[in-house]
Coordinates of C-alpha atoms in Angstrom, one line a residue:
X1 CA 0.0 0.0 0.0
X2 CA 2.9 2.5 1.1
X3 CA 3.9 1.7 -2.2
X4 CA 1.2 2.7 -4.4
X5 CA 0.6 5.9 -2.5
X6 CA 4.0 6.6 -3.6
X7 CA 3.8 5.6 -7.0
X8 CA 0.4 7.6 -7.4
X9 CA 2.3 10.8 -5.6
X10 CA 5.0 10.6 -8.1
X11 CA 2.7 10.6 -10.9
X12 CA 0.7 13.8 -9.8
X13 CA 3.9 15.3 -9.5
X14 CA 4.4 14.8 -12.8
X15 CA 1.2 17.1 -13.3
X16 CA 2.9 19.6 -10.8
X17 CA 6.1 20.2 -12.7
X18 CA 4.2 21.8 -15.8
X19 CA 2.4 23.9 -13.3
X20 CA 5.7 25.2 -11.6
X21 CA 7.8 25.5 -15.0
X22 CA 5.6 26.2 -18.1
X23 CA 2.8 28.5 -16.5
X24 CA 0.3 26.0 -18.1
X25 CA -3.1 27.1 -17.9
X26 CA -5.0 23.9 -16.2
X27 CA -8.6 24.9 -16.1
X28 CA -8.4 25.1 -20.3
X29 CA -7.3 21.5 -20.1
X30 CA -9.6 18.6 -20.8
X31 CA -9.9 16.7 -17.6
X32 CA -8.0 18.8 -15.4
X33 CA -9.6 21.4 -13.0
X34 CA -8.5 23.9 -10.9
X35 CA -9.7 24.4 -7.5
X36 CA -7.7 27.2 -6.0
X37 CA -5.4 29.5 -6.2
X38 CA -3.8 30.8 -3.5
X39 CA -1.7 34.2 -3.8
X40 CA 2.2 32.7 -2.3
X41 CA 5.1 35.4 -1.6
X42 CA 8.1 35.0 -4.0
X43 CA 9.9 33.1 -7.0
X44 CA 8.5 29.5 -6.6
X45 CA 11.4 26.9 -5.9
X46 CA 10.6 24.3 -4.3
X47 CA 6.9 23.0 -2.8
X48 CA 6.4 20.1 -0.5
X49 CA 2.7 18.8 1.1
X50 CA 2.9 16.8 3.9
X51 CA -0.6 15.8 5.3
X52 CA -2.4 19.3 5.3
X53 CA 1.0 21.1 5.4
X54 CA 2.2 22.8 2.2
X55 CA 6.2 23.7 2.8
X56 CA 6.7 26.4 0.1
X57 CA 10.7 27.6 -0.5
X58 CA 10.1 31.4 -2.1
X59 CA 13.9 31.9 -2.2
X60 CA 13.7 34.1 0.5
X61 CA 13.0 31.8 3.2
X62 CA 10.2 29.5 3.9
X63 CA 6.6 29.7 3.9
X64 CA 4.4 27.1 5.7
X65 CA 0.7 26.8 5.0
X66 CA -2.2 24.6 6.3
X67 CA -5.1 23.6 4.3
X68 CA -8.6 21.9 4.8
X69 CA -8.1 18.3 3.0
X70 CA -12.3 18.4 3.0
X71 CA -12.7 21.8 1.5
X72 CA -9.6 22.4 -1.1
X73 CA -11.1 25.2 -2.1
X74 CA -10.6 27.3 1.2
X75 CA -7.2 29.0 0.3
X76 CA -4.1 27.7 2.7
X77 CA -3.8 29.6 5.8
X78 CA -0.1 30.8 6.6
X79 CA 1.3 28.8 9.8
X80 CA 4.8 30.6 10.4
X81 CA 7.3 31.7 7.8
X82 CA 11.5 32.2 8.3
X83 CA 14.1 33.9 5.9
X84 CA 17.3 32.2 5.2
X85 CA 20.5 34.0 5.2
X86 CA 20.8 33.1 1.0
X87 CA 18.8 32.2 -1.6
X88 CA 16.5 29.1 -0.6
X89 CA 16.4 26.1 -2.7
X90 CA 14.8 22.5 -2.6
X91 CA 14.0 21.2 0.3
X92 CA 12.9 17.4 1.9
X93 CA 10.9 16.7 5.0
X94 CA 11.8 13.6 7.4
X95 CA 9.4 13.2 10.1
X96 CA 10.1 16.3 12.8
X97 CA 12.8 17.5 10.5
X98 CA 13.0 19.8 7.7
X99 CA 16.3 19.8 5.2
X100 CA 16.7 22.8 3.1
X101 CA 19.3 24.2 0.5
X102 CA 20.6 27.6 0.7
X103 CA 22.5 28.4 -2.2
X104 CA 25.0 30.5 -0.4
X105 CA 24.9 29.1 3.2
X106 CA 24.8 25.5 2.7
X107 CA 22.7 22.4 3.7
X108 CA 20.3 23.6 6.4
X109 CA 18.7 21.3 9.1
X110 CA 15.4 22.4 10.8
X111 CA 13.2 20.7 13.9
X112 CA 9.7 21.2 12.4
X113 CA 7.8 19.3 15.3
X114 CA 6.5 22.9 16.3
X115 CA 5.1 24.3 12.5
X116 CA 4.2 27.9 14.6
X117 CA 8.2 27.6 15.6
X118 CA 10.9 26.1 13.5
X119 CA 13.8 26.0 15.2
X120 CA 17.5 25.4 13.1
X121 CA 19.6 22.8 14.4
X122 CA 22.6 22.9 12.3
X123 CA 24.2 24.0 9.4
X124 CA 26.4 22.0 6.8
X125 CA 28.9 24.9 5.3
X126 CA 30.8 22.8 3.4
X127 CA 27.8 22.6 1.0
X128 CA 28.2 25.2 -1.5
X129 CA 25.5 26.1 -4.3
X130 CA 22.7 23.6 -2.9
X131 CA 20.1 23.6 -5.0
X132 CA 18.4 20.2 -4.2
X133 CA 18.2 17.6 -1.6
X134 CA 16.7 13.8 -1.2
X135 CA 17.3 11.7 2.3
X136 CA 17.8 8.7 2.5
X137 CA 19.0 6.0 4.9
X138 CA 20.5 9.1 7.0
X139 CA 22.5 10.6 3.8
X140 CA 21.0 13.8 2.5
X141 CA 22.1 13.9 -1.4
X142 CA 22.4 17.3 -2.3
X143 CA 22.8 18.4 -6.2
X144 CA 25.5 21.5 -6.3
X145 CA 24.3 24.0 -9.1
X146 CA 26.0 23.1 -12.5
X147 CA 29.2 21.7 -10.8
X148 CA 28.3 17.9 -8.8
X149 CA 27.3 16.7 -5.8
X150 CA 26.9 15.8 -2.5
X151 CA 26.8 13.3 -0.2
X152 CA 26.3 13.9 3.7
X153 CA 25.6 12.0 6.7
X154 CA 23.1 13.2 8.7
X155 CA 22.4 10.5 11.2
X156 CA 23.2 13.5 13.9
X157 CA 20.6 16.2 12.9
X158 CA 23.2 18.6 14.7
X159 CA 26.5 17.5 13.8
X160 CA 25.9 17.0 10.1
X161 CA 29.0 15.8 8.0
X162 CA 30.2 15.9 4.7
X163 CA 31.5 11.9 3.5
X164 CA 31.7 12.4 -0.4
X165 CA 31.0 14.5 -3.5
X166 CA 31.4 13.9 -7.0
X167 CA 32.8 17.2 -9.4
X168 CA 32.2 17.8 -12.7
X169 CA 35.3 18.8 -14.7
X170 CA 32.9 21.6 -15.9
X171 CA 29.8 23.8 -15.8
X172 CA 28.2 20.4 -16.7
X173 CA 25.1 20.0 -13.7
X174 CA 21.6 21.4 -15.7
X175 CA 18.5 22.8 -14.7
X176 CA 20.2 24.5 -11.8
X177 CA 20.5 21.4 -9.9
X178 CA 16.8 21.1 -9.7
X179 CA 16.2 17.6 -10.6
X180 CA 17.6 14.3 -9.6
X181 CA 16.0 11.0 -8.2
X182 CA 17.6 8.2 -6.2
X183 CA 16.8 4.7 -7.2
X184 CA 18.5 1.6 -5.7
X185 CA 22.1 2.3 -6.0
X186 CA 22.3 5.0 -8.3
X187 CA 21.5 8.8 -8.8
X188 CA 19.9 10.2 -12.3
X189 CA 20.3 13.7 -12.7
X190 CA 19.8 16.3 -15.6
X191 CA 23.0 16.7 -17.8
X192 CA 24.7 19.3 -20.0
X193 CA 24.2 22.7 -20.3
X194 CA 21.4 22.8 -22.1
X195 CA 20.1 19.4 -20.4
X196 CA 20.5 17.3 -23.4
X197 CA 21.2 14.5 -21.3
X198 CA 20.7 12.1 -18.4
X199 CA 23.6 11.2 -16.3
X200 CA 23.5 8.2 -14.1
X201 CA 25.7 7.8 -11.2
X202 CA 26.7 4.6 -9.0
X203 CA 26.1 5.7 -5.2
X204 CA 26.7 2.1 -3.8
X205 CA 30.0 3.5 -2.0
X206 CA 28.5 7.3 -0.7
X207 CA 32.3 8.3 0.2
X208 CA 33.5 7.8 -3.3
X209 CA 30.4 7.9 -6.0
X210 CA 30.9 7.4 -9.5
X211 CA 29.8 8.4 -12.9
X212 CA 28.2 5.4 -15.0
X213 CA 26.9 6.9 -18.2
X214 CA 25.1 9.6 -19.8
X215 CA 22.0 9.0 -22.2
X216 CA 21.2 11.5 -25.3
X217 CA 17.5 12.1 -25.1
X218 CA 17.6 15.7 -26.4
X219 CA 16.5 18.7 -24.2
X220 CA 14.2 18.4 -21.4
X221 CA 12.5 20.5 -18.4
X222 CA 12.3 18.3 -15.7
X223 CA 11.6 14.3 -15.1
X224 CA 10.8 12.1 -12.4
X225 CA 11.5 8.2 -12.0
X226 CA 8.3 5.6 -11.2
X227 CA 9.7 1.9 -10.8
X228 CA 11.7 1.3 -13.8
X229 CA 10.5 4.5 -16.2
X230 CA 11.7 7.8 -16.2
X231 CA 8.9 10.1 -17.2
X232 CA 10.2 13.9 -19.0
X233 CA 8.8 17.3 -19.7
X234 CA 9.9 19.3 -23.1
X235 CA 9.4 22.0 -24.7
X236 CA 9.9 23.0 -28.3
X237 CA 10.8 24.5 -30.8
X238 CA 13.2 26.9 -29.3
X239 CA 11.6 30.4 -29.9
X240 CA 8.3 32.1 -29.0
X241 CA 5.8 29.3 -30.3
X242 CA 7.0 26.7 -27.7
X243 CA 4.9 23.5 -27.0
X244 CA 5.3 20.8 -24.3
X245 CA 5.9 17.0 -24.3
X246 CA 5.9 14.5 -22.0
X247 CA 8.3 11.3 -22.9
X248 CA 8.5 8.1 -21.5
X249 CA 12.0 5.9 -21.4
X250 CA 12.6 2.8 -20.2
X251 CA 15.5 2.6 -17.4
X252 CA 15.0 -1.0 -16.8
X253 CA 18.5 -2.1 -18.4
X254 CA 21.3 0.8 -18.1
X255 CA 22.7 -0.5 -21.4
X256 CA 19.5 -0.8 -23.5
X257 CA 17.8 2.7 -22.1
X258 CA 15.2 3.7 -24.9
X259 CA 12.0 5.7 -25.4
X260 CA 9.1 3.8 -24.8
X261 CA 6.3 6.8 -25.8
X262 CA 5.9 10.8 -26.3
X263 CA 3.4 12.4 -26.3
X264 CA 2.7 15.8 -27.5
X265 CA 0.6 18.4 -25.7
X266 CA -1.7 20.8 -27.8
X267 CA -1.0 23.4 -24.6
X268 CA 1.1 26.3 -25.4
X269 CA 4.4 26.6 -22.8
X270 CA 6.9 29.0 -21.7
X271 CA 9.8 27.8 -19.9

């Protein structure tokens, strides 16, 4: 069951990236309807629901909301909000704990037991540029804006400490370090400039993780994994009349990876 709810998250989070990155107007589309929307304070960069708590990193700080999971269409109702001393990034909630980048202040750890008072537990400096973060198994993977990688222990919420990285040799890491996802043993993350591909990595050893391979799929926006399938958005042509795409590519076998359908939207994007 745990699973499933997962799976069925991931999928609606599919749904969520074009609302966050192409401005898509949802209530024109067939089969999708719009229930509220609530005015939020700042640039949008990373959102998070847990039960009827919406986490919602503005780049400033962050803004918690609560909302009525019987009545959707009461707008949130602000809980508490905090600034950060940078520029706030993705984030990841663990039980009481909230994980949060800060692009120029490193990997942030918050007790979140209290929503009307978040209290900061510890900072990870070493982090530099964090854009993104996933937790797992007591490592927090963090993706370093256009450069790597991160991999920290964080067993001790307020000693948290820095066990590997992987750099690239250039200004290689794409979509600002936005997306990645963890699966099994390895780490799939948006690569090239332009995000023309998709670079796996082997995290089985977290002190020394390794690059694997890199598949050409052309440009993309932002993908998410569900069980063996990595599922894309795209926009194109380059230019003012841009249109979006979702694709579909089998990740089952590393060495055979391969596109298993595209479809194209009749919804006009800007990305």
């Amino acid at each position: 069951m745990q699973k499933l709810m997962i799976n069925t998250m991931k999928r609606l989070i599919i749904l969520l990236l074009l609302l966050l990155f192409s401005e898509a107007v949802a209530q024109n589309s067939p089969g999708i309807e719009l229930v509220s929307e609530p005015l939020v304070t700042g640039w949008a960069s990373d959102v998070k629901i847990v039960g009827s708590n919406i986490f919602f990193s503005n780049r400033y700080g962050v803004v918690i909301y609560s909302f009525d999971t019987d009545n959707p269409e009461q707008p949130p109702a602000e809980v508490s909000h905090f600034p950060t001393p940078g520029l706030s990034g993705g984030l990841w909630i663990e039980d009481t704990l909230m994980y949060l980048c800060d692009d120029y202040a490193g990997l942030r750890i918050y007790d979140i037991s209290d929503l009307s008072n978040v209290v900061e537990l510890s900072v990870c400096p070493d982090v530099r540029g964090a854009r993104n973060v996933k937790v797992r198994d007591n490592l927090a993977y963090v993706i370093r804006s256009r450069y790597g990688f991160y991999i920290i222990d964080v067993q001790d919420p307020f000693s948290p400490e820095l066990i590997g990285e992987w750099r690239s040799p250039g200004m290689h890491m794409s979509l600002e370090g936005r997306s990645f996802e963890l699966k099994d043993d390895l780490l799939f993350c948006g690569f090239g400039r332009l995000s023309h591909t998709l670079a796996v990595f082997d995290i089985s050893n977290p002190t020394n993780p390794e690059f694997v391979l890199e598949y050409d799929g052309g440009e993309f926006d932002d993908f998410c994994i569900v069980d063996d399938v990595a599922f894309f958005t795209r926009s194109f042509p380059r230019g003012e009349n841009r249109y979006g795409s979702f694709i579909s590519l089998s990740i089952t076998d590393l060495d055979d990876i391969h596109v298993i359908e595209q479809i194209r939207g009749n919804q006009q994007l800007y990305v």
